[in-house]
Amino acid sequence: MNFQVNLQGVIDLLSNHLYSDPGVFIRELLQNGVDAITARKRLGHSFEEKVKAEIFPSSHTLSFQDNGCGLTESGIEQFLARIGSTTKKDNLDASDDFIGQFGVGLLSCFVVSDEIVLITRSALEGDSLEWRGKPDGTYQIKKLKKDVSVGTTVYLKAKPEYEEYFEFYRVRELLQKFGEFLAAPIYLIEEKYEQRINESLPPWRMDKEAAMTYVEDATYNKPLDIIPLRSILGGVEGVAHILPFAVSLQDEKKHKVYLKNMLLSDKMNNILPPWAFFVNGILNTDSLRPTASREAFQENDLFFTVRDELGECIKSHLIGLAEQNPELFKRIILVHYASIKAMAVEDEELYALFIRHLNFETSYGTMDMAAITSLHSSILLTPTLDEFRQISRVAKSQELMVINGGYVHDFELVRKVASVMEHVKLTVLDILEFSNRFEPLGREEQMDVQPFLELSDRLLMKYQCQSLIRWFEPADLPVLYNTNQEVNFFKLAEESEKEANALFTDIVHVIRTELYEKPYARLCYNYNNQIVRKAIASNDIRIQQVCIELFYTQSLLMGNHPLGPEELRLMNDSLLEFMNMGLDRANGADL
Ligand SMILES: Nc1ncnc2c1ncn2[C@@H]1O[C@H](COP(=O)(O)OP(=O)(O)OP(=O)(O)O)[C@@H](O)[C@H]1O
């Protein structure tokens, strides 16, 4: 028992739903013509290969002629009159040369025409034959009295709604689009006018300059560079042109892909790896298999291997460029900077390729990762911009390389730098521990300063600040105040608690006391600084107290930290007191 097939339905399905654009019938006719020429060449015949499309405007008819192998009567019965039958599939070797392989391509003609008339004479035997096929699945074959030359001519008369697809400019556009790089010469004829369609070399056979011009003419944009693409396994040759403008990572990619020199798709988005968003590819393959709609490739193992190989071509070109033409390389990075950074976070390959050339803000100024790591193999990274600002000046004086991880993506990018630059030691900085890196005082000196530090701790405890003392540069900086978001949160919570209503107070209280251990900011005195030394050496506790309060409030101001109401009051009081003391002394001196 066999399934009953509704032929009309199958034809409707294939012809109207398989293809995205009615214009693909030109592609299918071209492909059959070129395949027939390939088949005849295989027979060892010598002939001048040629494909001719002719328009008869008054009858809205198109003829499509090739001087390929033609069809015998049994060939017609077997391949043309049977959907899904093809001369190009059974023999695996053969399918390597032919573009078609499904045996459904000719049906696309039924989208634009109610009848296919095919006149053919086989290169193998003599009869000239006419085949007439209808979309209801019926057909007739008859022998022609007058012989035609070897090859095949297909006649199509436009359905009224598709007449525009049979006009000269439209046919020419479609022939050029699909057949521009086919080897067999293609001609378009209308009445006395004849035009050769395909004379230019494909861009993958051009030298670099010519390929640049080709892309510029086709896209109205001069590419930044041309990258040759090759895959032996996928029989791929092509070029990737680097886009001269920034593109969003979300944009659909539009790679132009040819199968055996005939355009398969000009919107293929996955033939290059996703990280290669900054290029558009134009490439030809002999080995990848198309889907039946002929608008994409079958995504099999070979497809993904080829994609990786093409990715390697792009990578090695860029690596070479970074050495041989660093200016151009920098321009490419500059144009695509934001997307390269965003993509490098996700994609290891892109990361490894670009990380050395990405710029970061550091305690030594803005520089690229190559320069950063050539200066220092030990790198500190701050998670926030605020933390970076607190220490960048001191870090430089201490000869510490600190990178600001506060800008978008920078933290993630820098954090994994050791994965590609093994000599680099990266530490995410705990800002509260930063001053512990400075040189400690000797034992005796430490004993001398202890009472002063204890006084400082007592005074600043209520501002959640602990004191320590170290030697550090620059000497003109008396104290370094370091805080983080957690400390700031607790300070804020404490202030809110004083002012808020009972319920909120309870909540804040629970968070503060039960969930966390109370964190402290750090005020690090600089033993290198003369004023600090003097304050420590003073015997007057009152003066020491005012100095501590002023060191503290001044360090908040210098670091752009917000001053709470109590801190403002403290600053105010200690300043007035300081003035008072100064005035007393001055007046005393006058006396
Ligand atoms: N111009 C031609 N010359 C010789 N044989 C042809 C020609 N056009 C079609 N044929 C024969 O008709 C068969 C069916 O053609 P059709 O275009 O439907 O499918 P195909 O080219 O084999 O595969 P695909 O569906 O991938 O295009 C071909 O395999 C070939 O044998």
XYZ file of C-alpha atoms and ligand atoms in Angstrom:
622
model
C 0.000 0.000 0.000
C 1.151 3.512 -0.794
C 0.142 6.869 0.656
C -2.255 8.809 -1.532
C -0.575 12.094 -2.328
C -2.480 15.168 -3.309
C -0.081 16.470 -5.941
C -1.642 19.883 -6.211
C -1.224 20.278 -2.458
C 2.414 19.160 -2.536
C 3.233 21.504 -5.373
C 1.478 24.335 -3.602
C 3.381 23.561 -0.418
C 6.761 23.364 -2.106
C 6.349 26.223 -4.480
C 4.593 28.707 -2.256
C 5.951 27.909 1.189
C 9.482 26.646 0.694
C 10.829 29.824 -0.809
C 10.805 33.248 0.783
C 10.774 35.251 -2.452
C 9.105 34.539 -5.817
C 12.328 35.661 -7.534
C 14.053 32.401 -6.577
C 12.717 30.764 -9.745
C 15.525 32.586 -11.593
C 17.999 31.015 -9.193
C 16.586 27.537 -9.769
C 16.667 27.939 -13.544
C 20.235 29.225 -13.424
C 21.253 26.370 -11.215
C 19.704 23.740 -13.490
C 21.393 25.304 -16.522
C 24.791 25.393 -14.853
C 24.411 21.835 -13.516
C 23.452 20.594 -16.994
C 26.581 22.239 -18.431
C 28.668 20.534 -15.730
C 27.064 17.186 -16.612
C 27.769 17.624 -20.324
C 31.386 18.557 -19.640
C 31.690 15.335 -17.717
C 30.727 13.439 -20.826
C 33.908 14.795 -22.342
C 32.071 16.959 -24.885
C 33.775 20.077 -26.037
C 31.411 22.990 -26.497
C 31.221 26.668 -25.676
C 29.186 26.753 -22.500
C 26.476 29.390 -22.372
C 23.285 30.308 -20.530
C 20.805 32.651 -22.185
C 17.718 34.283 -20.686
C 15.416 36.019 -23.157
C 12.459 38.227 -22.435
C 9.430 38.551 -24.714
C 7.796 41.627 -23.214
C 4.577 41.625 -25.262
C 3.621 38.143 -24.001
C 5.267 38.451 -20.527
C 7.218 35.340 -21.329
C 10.736 34.345 -20.388
C 12.864 31.686 -21.990
C 15.844 30.217 -20.243
C 18.329 28.300 -22.325
C 21.428 26.268 -21.615
C 23.627 24.117 -23.839
C 24.107 21.476 -21.161
C 23.460 17.740 -21.211
C 19.722 17.971 -21.983
C 17.254 15.195 -21.155
C 16.224 11.986 -22.863
C 12.620 10.866 -22.783
C 13.293 8.411 -19.986
C 15.230 11.144 -18.172
C 12.185 13.371 -18.376
C 9.936 10.614 -17.067
C 12.320 9.756 -14.303
C 13.540 13.125 -13.085
C 11.368 15.907 -14.332
C 8.023 14.246 -13.864
C 8.796 12.905 -10.436
C 8.943 15.288 -7.526
C 11.975 14.661 -5.363
C 13.864 12.817 -8.092
C 17.155 14.206 -9.162
C 20.041 13.158 -11.336
C 22.325 14.812 -8.850
C 21.835 12.804 -5.678
C 22.343 9.043 -6.122
C 25.907 9.339 -7.175
C 27.782 10.953 -4.316
C 30.636 12.098 -6.528
C 28.232 13.811 -8.802
C 26.479 15.708 -6.071
C 29.808 17.288 -5.252
C 29.826 19.202 -8.496
C 26.156 19.966 -8.868
C 24.413 22.768 -7.096
C 20.995 21.111 -7.042
C 20.283 17.947 -5.140
C 16.686 17.757 -4.009
C 14.702 17.450 -7.191
C 12.212 20.136 -6.228
C 13.828 23.330 -7.591
C 11.895 23.480 -10.821
C 8.635 23.632 -8.874
C 9.508 27.188 -7.834
C 8.542 28.155 -11.405
C 4.937 27.378 -10.524
C 4.973 30.307 -8.096
C 5.182 32.739 -11.002
C 3.789 30.726 -13.911
C 0.846 28.376 -14.508
C 2.782 26.164 -16.869
C 6.346 25.030 -17.462
C 7.288 24.294 -21.046
C 10.659 22.605 -21.423
C 12.247 21.887 -24.787
C 15.249 19.630 -24.616
C 17.635 17.517 -26.607
C 19.965 15.188 -24.855
C 23.686 15.194 -25.509
C 23.443 11.384 -25.508
C 20.763 10.714 -28.163
C 18.902 12.508 -30.893
C 15.236 13.258 -30.189
C 14.124 16.805 -29.576
C 11.408 16.720 -26.932
C 8.826 19.037 -25.426
C 7.570 18.599 -21.880
C 4.610 20.615 -20.582
C 3.931 20.472 -16.878
C 1.033 21.960 -14.885
C 0.779 22.674 -11.177
C -2.035 20.106 -10.832
C 0.656 17.453 -11.461
C -0.319 16.620 -15.065
C 2.179 16.735 -17.910
C 2.613 15.861 -21.560
C 5.658 14.864 -23.550
C 5.894 15.120 -27.281
C 8.607 14.651 -29.873
C 9.345 17.730 -31.929
C 9.487 17.492 -35.660
C 12.201 20.062 -35.952
C 15.443 19.389 -34.155
C 16.781 21.835 -31.590
C 20.421 22.069 -30.541
C 21.726 20.074 -27.576
C 20.601 21.534 -24.272
C 17.422 22.724 -22.631
C 15.168 25.751 -22.894
C 12.482 26.456 -20.323
C 9.585 28.761 -21.216
C 7.525 30.495 -18.569
C 4.594 32.871 -19.020
C 4.021 35.152 -16.081
C 0.922 34.895 -13.942
C -0.668 38.384 -14.120
C 0.335 39.201 -10.540
C 3.992 38.310 -11.236
C 4.513 40.154 -14.501
C 7.031 42.489 -12.902
C 9.329 39.482 -12.318
C 9.523 39.110 -16.108
C 10.614 42.683 -16.828
C 14.106 43.343 -18.090
C 15.420 45.223 -15.038
C 13.988 42.716 -12.614
C 15.345 39.698 -14.437
C 18.726 41.370 -14.806
C 18.816 42.198 -11.105
C 17.970 38.607 -10.186
C 20.452 37.105 -12.643
C 23.161 39.391 -11.331
C 22.274 38.672 -7.747
C 22.430 34.893 -8.086
C 24.727 34.407 -11.051
C 27.259 37.228 -10.784
C 30.127 34.823 -10.066
C 29.072 31.710 -11.995
C 31.716 30.488 -14.428
C 29.454 29.855 -17.432
C 28.758 33.104 -19.329
C 25.186 34.292 -18.801
C 23.429 36.581 -21.275
C 20.189 38.492 -21.022
C 18.392 39.357 -24.226
C 15.358 41.488 -24.945
C 14.563 42.047 -28.582
C 17.744 43.373 -30.130
C 19.486 44.156 -26.880
C 21.898 41.628 -25.380
C 23.870 42.011 -22.160
C 26.497 39.798 -20.511
C 25.599 39.418 -16.849
C 28.661 37.887 -15.224
C 32.056 39.204 -16.087
C 33.575 40.190 -12.791
C 35.880 38.146 -10.646
C 34.438 37.123 -7.285
C 35.908 39.130 -4.389
C 37.606 36.011 -2.994
C 39.682 35.863 -6.179
C 40.513 39.577 -6.173
C 43.569 41.205 -4.667
C 43.005 43.190 -1.507
C 42.622 46.602 -3.151
C 40.105 45.321 -5.684
C 38.153 43.544 -2.936
C 38.069 46.797 -0.940
C 36.646 48.632 -3.936
C 34.165 45.836 -4.601
C 32.856 46.019 -1.026
C 32.787 49.814 -1.088
C 30.751 49.834 -4.311
C 28.377 47.194 -2.997
C 27.831 48.645 0.469
C 28.631 52.358 -0.022
C 31.100 52.045 2.857
C 34.839 51.620 2.656
C 35.734 48.700 4.909
C 38.491 49.094 7.465
C 40.216 45.994 6.167
C 39.738 42.794 4.165
C 40.413 39.432 5.771
C 40.900 36.368 3.543
C 38.786 33.361 4.587
C 39.686 29.738 3.853
C 38.439 26.372 4.979
C 39.881 23.329 3.323
C 37.298 20.995 4.850
C 34.375 23.152 3.822
C 35.861 24.025 0.424
C 35.445 27.641 1.435
C 37.154 30.663 0.020
C 35.999 34.137 0.841
C 36.663 37.486 2.392
C 35.474 39.152 5.554
C 35.352 42.934 5.489
C 35.685 44.846 8.705
C 32.788 47.240 9.125
C 33.805 50.896 9.366
C 31.010 51.739 11.814
C 29.927 50.423 15.202
C 27.267 47.719 15.158
C 25.018 46.578 17.939
C 25.525 43.030 19.136
C 21.798 42.476 18.714
C 21.843 43.287 14.980
C 21.200 40.346 12.644
C 24.335 39.478 10.717
C 24.132 39.538 6.934
C 26.849 37.390 5.466
C 26.719 36.789 1.729
C 27.156 33.130 0.975
C 27.625 31.425 -2.385
C 27.285 27.721 -3.054
C 29.431 26.625 -5.983
C 29.600 30.254 -7.024
C 25.835 30.828 -6.965
C 24.343 33.082 -4.314
C 22.674 31.055 -1.603
C 21.830 33.855 0.802
C 22.795 37.445 1.402
C 21.448 37.364 4.947
C 23.096 34.351 6.488
C 23.749 35.139 10.127
C 25.583 32.110 11.478
C 28.313 31.097 9.056
C 30.854 33.085 11.108
C 31.217 32.791 14.898
C 29.014 35.160 16.922
C 32.049 36.996 18.277
C 32.962 38.107 14.763
C 30.163 40.693 14.795
C 32.451 43.415 13.448
C 32.890 41.794 10.036
C 30.624 40.823 7.179
C 31.587 37.792 5.157
C 31.342 37.142 1.424
C 32.201 33.522 0.781
C 31.813 30.573 -1.480
C 31.666 26.903 -0.531
C 31.818 23.675 -2.468
C 31.129 21.312 0.372
C 28.518 22.626 2.760
C 25.035 21.269 2.191
C 22.159 23.650 1.629
C 18.704 23.152 3.085
C 15.936 22.441 0.554
C 14.822 26.082 0.553
C 18.416 26.812 -0.457
C 18.560 29.807 1.835
C 20.686 28.313 4.598
C 23.111 25.450 5.245
C 22.349 22.234 7.066
C 23.834 22.722 10.503
C 25.794 19.488 10.724
C 29.240 18.794 12.231
C 30.979 20.011 9.108
C 29.122 23.325 9.291
C 30.389 24.026 12.808
C 33.916 22.873 11.969
C 33.949 25.253 9.023
C 32.643 28.055 11.191
C 35.479 27.501 13.657
C 38.029 27.426 10.844
C 36.739 30.714 9.476
C 36.885 32.176 12.975
C 40.547 31.126 13.110
C 41.204 32.996 9.850
C 39.771 36.172 11.349
C 41.703 35.723 14.548
C 45.056 35.056 12.971
C 44.608 37.997 10.626
C 43.914 40.302 13.551
C 46.865 38.936 15.501
C 49.085 39.646 12.489
C 47.569 43.089 12.113
C 48.267 43.938 15.751
C 51.961 43.390 14.984
C 52.267 44.603 11.421
C 49.793 47.448 11.337
C 49.091 48.464 14.935
C 47.518 51.735 13.834
C 44.842 50.021 11.805
C 44.350 47.490 14.569
C 43.789 50.316 17.057
C 41.308 51.957 14.700
C 39.335 48.728 14.471
C 39.221 48.511 18.245
C 38.234 52.152 18.522
C 35.316 51.807 16.103
C 33.990 48.631 17.718
C 35.153 49.360 21.246
C 31.904 49.088 23.210
C 30.823 45.860 21.512
C 34.271 44.284 21.707
C 34.312 44.919 25.439
C 30.800 43.591 25.942
C 31.487 40.511 23.847
C 34.916 39.832 25.368
C 33.275 39.415 28.763
C 31.306 36.454 27.413
C 33.558 35.038 24.760
C 36.936 33.546 25.680
C 38.303 33.679 22.150
C 37.527 37.321 21.658
C 38.818 38.026 25.125
C 42.174 36.410 24.396
C 42.382 38.282 21.113
C 41.692 41.751 22.379
C 42.433 42.020 26.087
C 46.019 43.240 25.579
C 44.723 46.116 23.499
C 41.854 47.332 25.637
C 42.341 50.497 27.653
C 41.761 50.809 31.374
C 42.014 53.614 33.898
C 44.892 52.940 36.260
C 46.799 54.652 39.038
C 49.366 55.523 36.316
C 46.774 56.989 33.939
C 44.805 55.346 31.134
C 46.701 52.656 29.250
C 46.171 49.344 27.513
C 46.559 45.994 29.209
C 49.812 45.240 27.385
C 51.374 48.412 28.808
C 49.882 47.791 32.244
C 51.272 44.293 32.480
C 54.652 45.270 31.075
C 54.988 47.800 33.896
C 53.668 45.570 36.679
C 52.978 41.886 36.949
C 51.130 42.424 40.199
C 47.840 44.232 39.680
C 45.233 45.458 42.105
C 41.653 45.886 40.942
C 39.039 48.033 42.642
C 35.418 46.977 42.202
C 34.111 50.557 42.208
C 35.077 53.934 40.838
C 34.690 55.441 44.300
C 37.237 53.053 45.763
C 39.634 53.723 42.915
C 39.444 57.456 43.512
C 40.174 57.017 47.192
C 43.527 55.413 46.551
C 44.720 56.143 43.018
C 47.059 58.984 43.973
C 48.590 57.164 46.906
C 48.833 53.960 44.906
C 50.961 55.618 42.275
C 53.264 57.166 44.863
C 53.588 53.712 46.415
C 54.341 52.315 42.953
C 51.260 50.126 43.071
C 49.384 49.382 39.859
C 45.683 49.741 40.580
C 43.030 49.403 37.872
C 39.645 51.001 38.178
C 37.049 48.268 37.684
C 34.195 50.706 38.163
C 33.348 51.292 34.480
C 30.964 48.985 32.625
C 32.520 45.543 31.955
C 35.986 46.572 33.200
C 35.821 44.630 36.443
C 34.908 41.345 34.699
C 37.461 41.920 31.949
C 40.370 42.639 34.258
C 39.445 39.991 36.783
C 40.201 37.136 34.412
C 43.381 38.601 32.942
C 45.581 35.916 34.504
C 43.752 33.300 32.421
C 45.478 34.588 29.273
C 48.516 36.361 30.739
C 49.925 33.815 33.093
C 52.668 35.955 34.574
C 50.112 38.412 35.932
C 49.014 38.224 39.532
C 45.688 39.907 40.025
C 44.193 40.805 43.376
C 40.757 42.270 43.857
C 41.403 44.991 46.348
C 39.701 45.056 49.714
C 39.824 48.789 50.145
C 39.697 48.534 53.940
C 42.895 46.493 53.881
C 44.670 48.802 51.456
C 46.646 50.775 54.035
C 47.947 47.515 55.555
C 50.148 47.290 52.460
C 52.147 50.338 53.594
C 55.327 50.006 55.559
C 54.674 49.562 59.300
C 56.484 51.531 61.981
C 59.304 50.009 63.991
C 58.447 48.532 67.387
C 59.585 51.536 69.397
C 57.971 54.085 67.151
C 54.760 52.078 67.330
C 54.870 52.233 71.145
C 55.354 55.998 70.962
C 52.329 56.557 68.739
C 50.046 54.128 70.583
C 48.434 56.673 72.956
C 47.690 58.958 70.014
C 46.093 56.109 68.055
C 44.007 55.100 71.057
C 42.778 58.670 71.415
C 41.946 58.699 67.704
C 40.034 55.417 68.006
C 38.048 56.706 70.970
C 37.105 59.897 69.176
C 36.239 58.323 65.839
C 34.563 55.130 67.045
C 31.148 56.728 66.743
C 31.849 57.509 63.065
C 32.677 53.849 62.495
C 36.299 54.550 61.881
C 39.421 52.784 63.128
C 42.890 54.311 63.123
C 46.290 53.013 62.165
C 49.611 54.523 61.239
C 52.109 53.670 58.499
C 54.887 55.137 56.407
C 53.639 56.060 52.974
C 53.991 58.451 50.056
C 53.223 61.209 49.202
C 54.584 62.799 52.344
C 52.348 65.867 52.007
C 49.254 63.714 52.583
C 48.682 63.514 56.342
C 45.969 60.836 56.373
C 44.252 58.416 54.003
C 40.619 57.628 54.691
C 39.219 54.418 53.167
C 35.668 53.253 53.264
C 33.447 50.898 51.310
C 29.764 50.543 50.538
C 29.130 48.373 53.553
C 30.548 50.937 55.967
C 28.631 53.693 54.223
C 25.447 51.669 54.517
C 25.937 51.182 58.243
C 26.689 54.847 58.805
C 23.575 55.784 56.903
C 21.527 53.224 58.774
C 22.717 54.587 62.063
C 21.743 58.107 61.134
C 18.346 56.950 59.835
C 17.744 55.082 63.047
C 18.044 58.286 64.984
C 15.528 60.081 62.817
C 13.116 57.388 61.602
C 9.873 56.075 63.097
C 9.752 53.062 65.399
C 9.025 50.333 62.827
C 11.771 51.429 60.455
C 14.145 51.858 63.354
C 13.545 48.246 64.361
C 14.184 46.937 60.866
C 17.404 48.905 60.473
C 18.456 47.836 63.907
C 17.981 44.162 63.068
C 19.941 44.488 59.835
C 22.720 46.319 61.562
C 23.131 44.231 64.633
C 22.115 40.761 63.637
C 23.035 40.231 60.044
C 26.483 41.692 59.860
C 29.483 42.243 61.960
C 29.893 45.970 62.179
C 32.423 47.127 59.559
C 34.848 50.014 60.135
C 36.360 52.544 57.802
C 40.115 53.100 58.112
C 41.936 56.332 58.830
C 45.614 55.741 58.160
C 48.012 58.405 59.503
C 51.120 59.035 57.485
C 54.242 58.864 59.610
C 56.048 60.590 56.769
C 53.998 63.729 57.268
C 55.363 66.550 59.407
C 52.037 67.748 60.781
C 51.089 64.229 61.844
C 54.461 63.910 63.552
C 53.925 67.187 65.353
C 50.417 66.243 66.450
C 51.728 62.960 67.866
C 54.598 64.714 69.626
C 52.344 67.301 71.249
C 51.821 66.929 74.999
C 48.558 68.790 74.835
C 45.674 66.289 74.621
C 43.264 69.052 73.657
C 45.372 69.991 70.645
C 45.745 66.350 69.687
C 41.992 65.934 69.862
C 41.306 68.914 67.605
C 43.969 67.703 65.165
C 42.408 64.226 64.989
C 38.959 65.688 64.363
C 40.311 67.938 61.659
C 42.402 65.189 60.024
C 39.288 63.083 59.915
C 36.843 65.656 58.546
C 39.384 67.025 56.099
C 40.067 63.540 54.723
C 36.325 63.091 54.169
C 36.181 66.355 52.255
C 39.299 65.570 50.224
C 37.940 62.158 49.252
C 34.540 63.579 48.253
C 32.839 61.518 50.917
C 29.507 62.826 52.140
C 29.590 64.381 55.623
C 26.708 63.416 57.897
C 25.136 66.027 60.207
C 27.292 64.897 63.133
C 30.449 65.044 61.068
C 29.576 68.529 59.873
C 29.059 69.594 63.442
C 32.364 67.992 64.396
C 34.180 69.837 61.652
C 32.572 73.106 62.594
C 33.324 72.736 66.294
C 36.894 71.642 65.801
C 37.604 74.442 63.343
C 36.239 77.057 65.754
C 38.168 75.515 68.578
C 41.283 75.529 66.497
C 40.787 79.200 65.684
C 40.175 79.889 69.322
C 43.362 78.144 70.324
C 45.292 79.986 67.688
C 43.857 83.295 68.779
C 44.577 82.584 72.442
C 48.111 81.755 71.584
C 48.451 84.830 69.422
C 46.985 87.038 72.108
C 49.183 85.355 74.724
C 52.152 86.020 72.550
C 51.107 89.655 72.264
C 50.935 90.068 75.971
N 18.187 22.533 -17.717
C 18.198 21.221 -17.452
N 18.968 20.382 -18.182
C 18.997 19.069 -17.902
N 18.297 18.476 -16.940
C 17.498 19.253 -16.175
C 17.390 20.663 -16.396
N 16.534 21.161 -15.485
C 16.114 20.131 -14.741
N 16.692 18.978 -15.145
C 16.504 17.634 -14.571
O 15.387 17.679 -13.713
C 15.727 17.240 -12.407
C 14.897 17.996 -11.376
O 15.251 19.360 -11.403
P 14.930 20.289 -10.165
O 15.377 21.657 -10.457
O 13.483 20.121 -9.816
O 15.777 19.649 -9.027
P 17.355 19.537 -8.825
O 18.040 20.600 -9.589
O 17.760 18.122 -9.115
O 17.496 19.748 -7.257
P 17.073 21.032 -6.401
O 15.728 20.761 -5.850
O 18.114 21.029 -5.336
O 17.112 22.202 -7.312
C 17.200 17.504 -12.320
O 17.824 16.644 -11.379
C 17.684 17.215 -13.726
O 17.845 15.854 -13.922
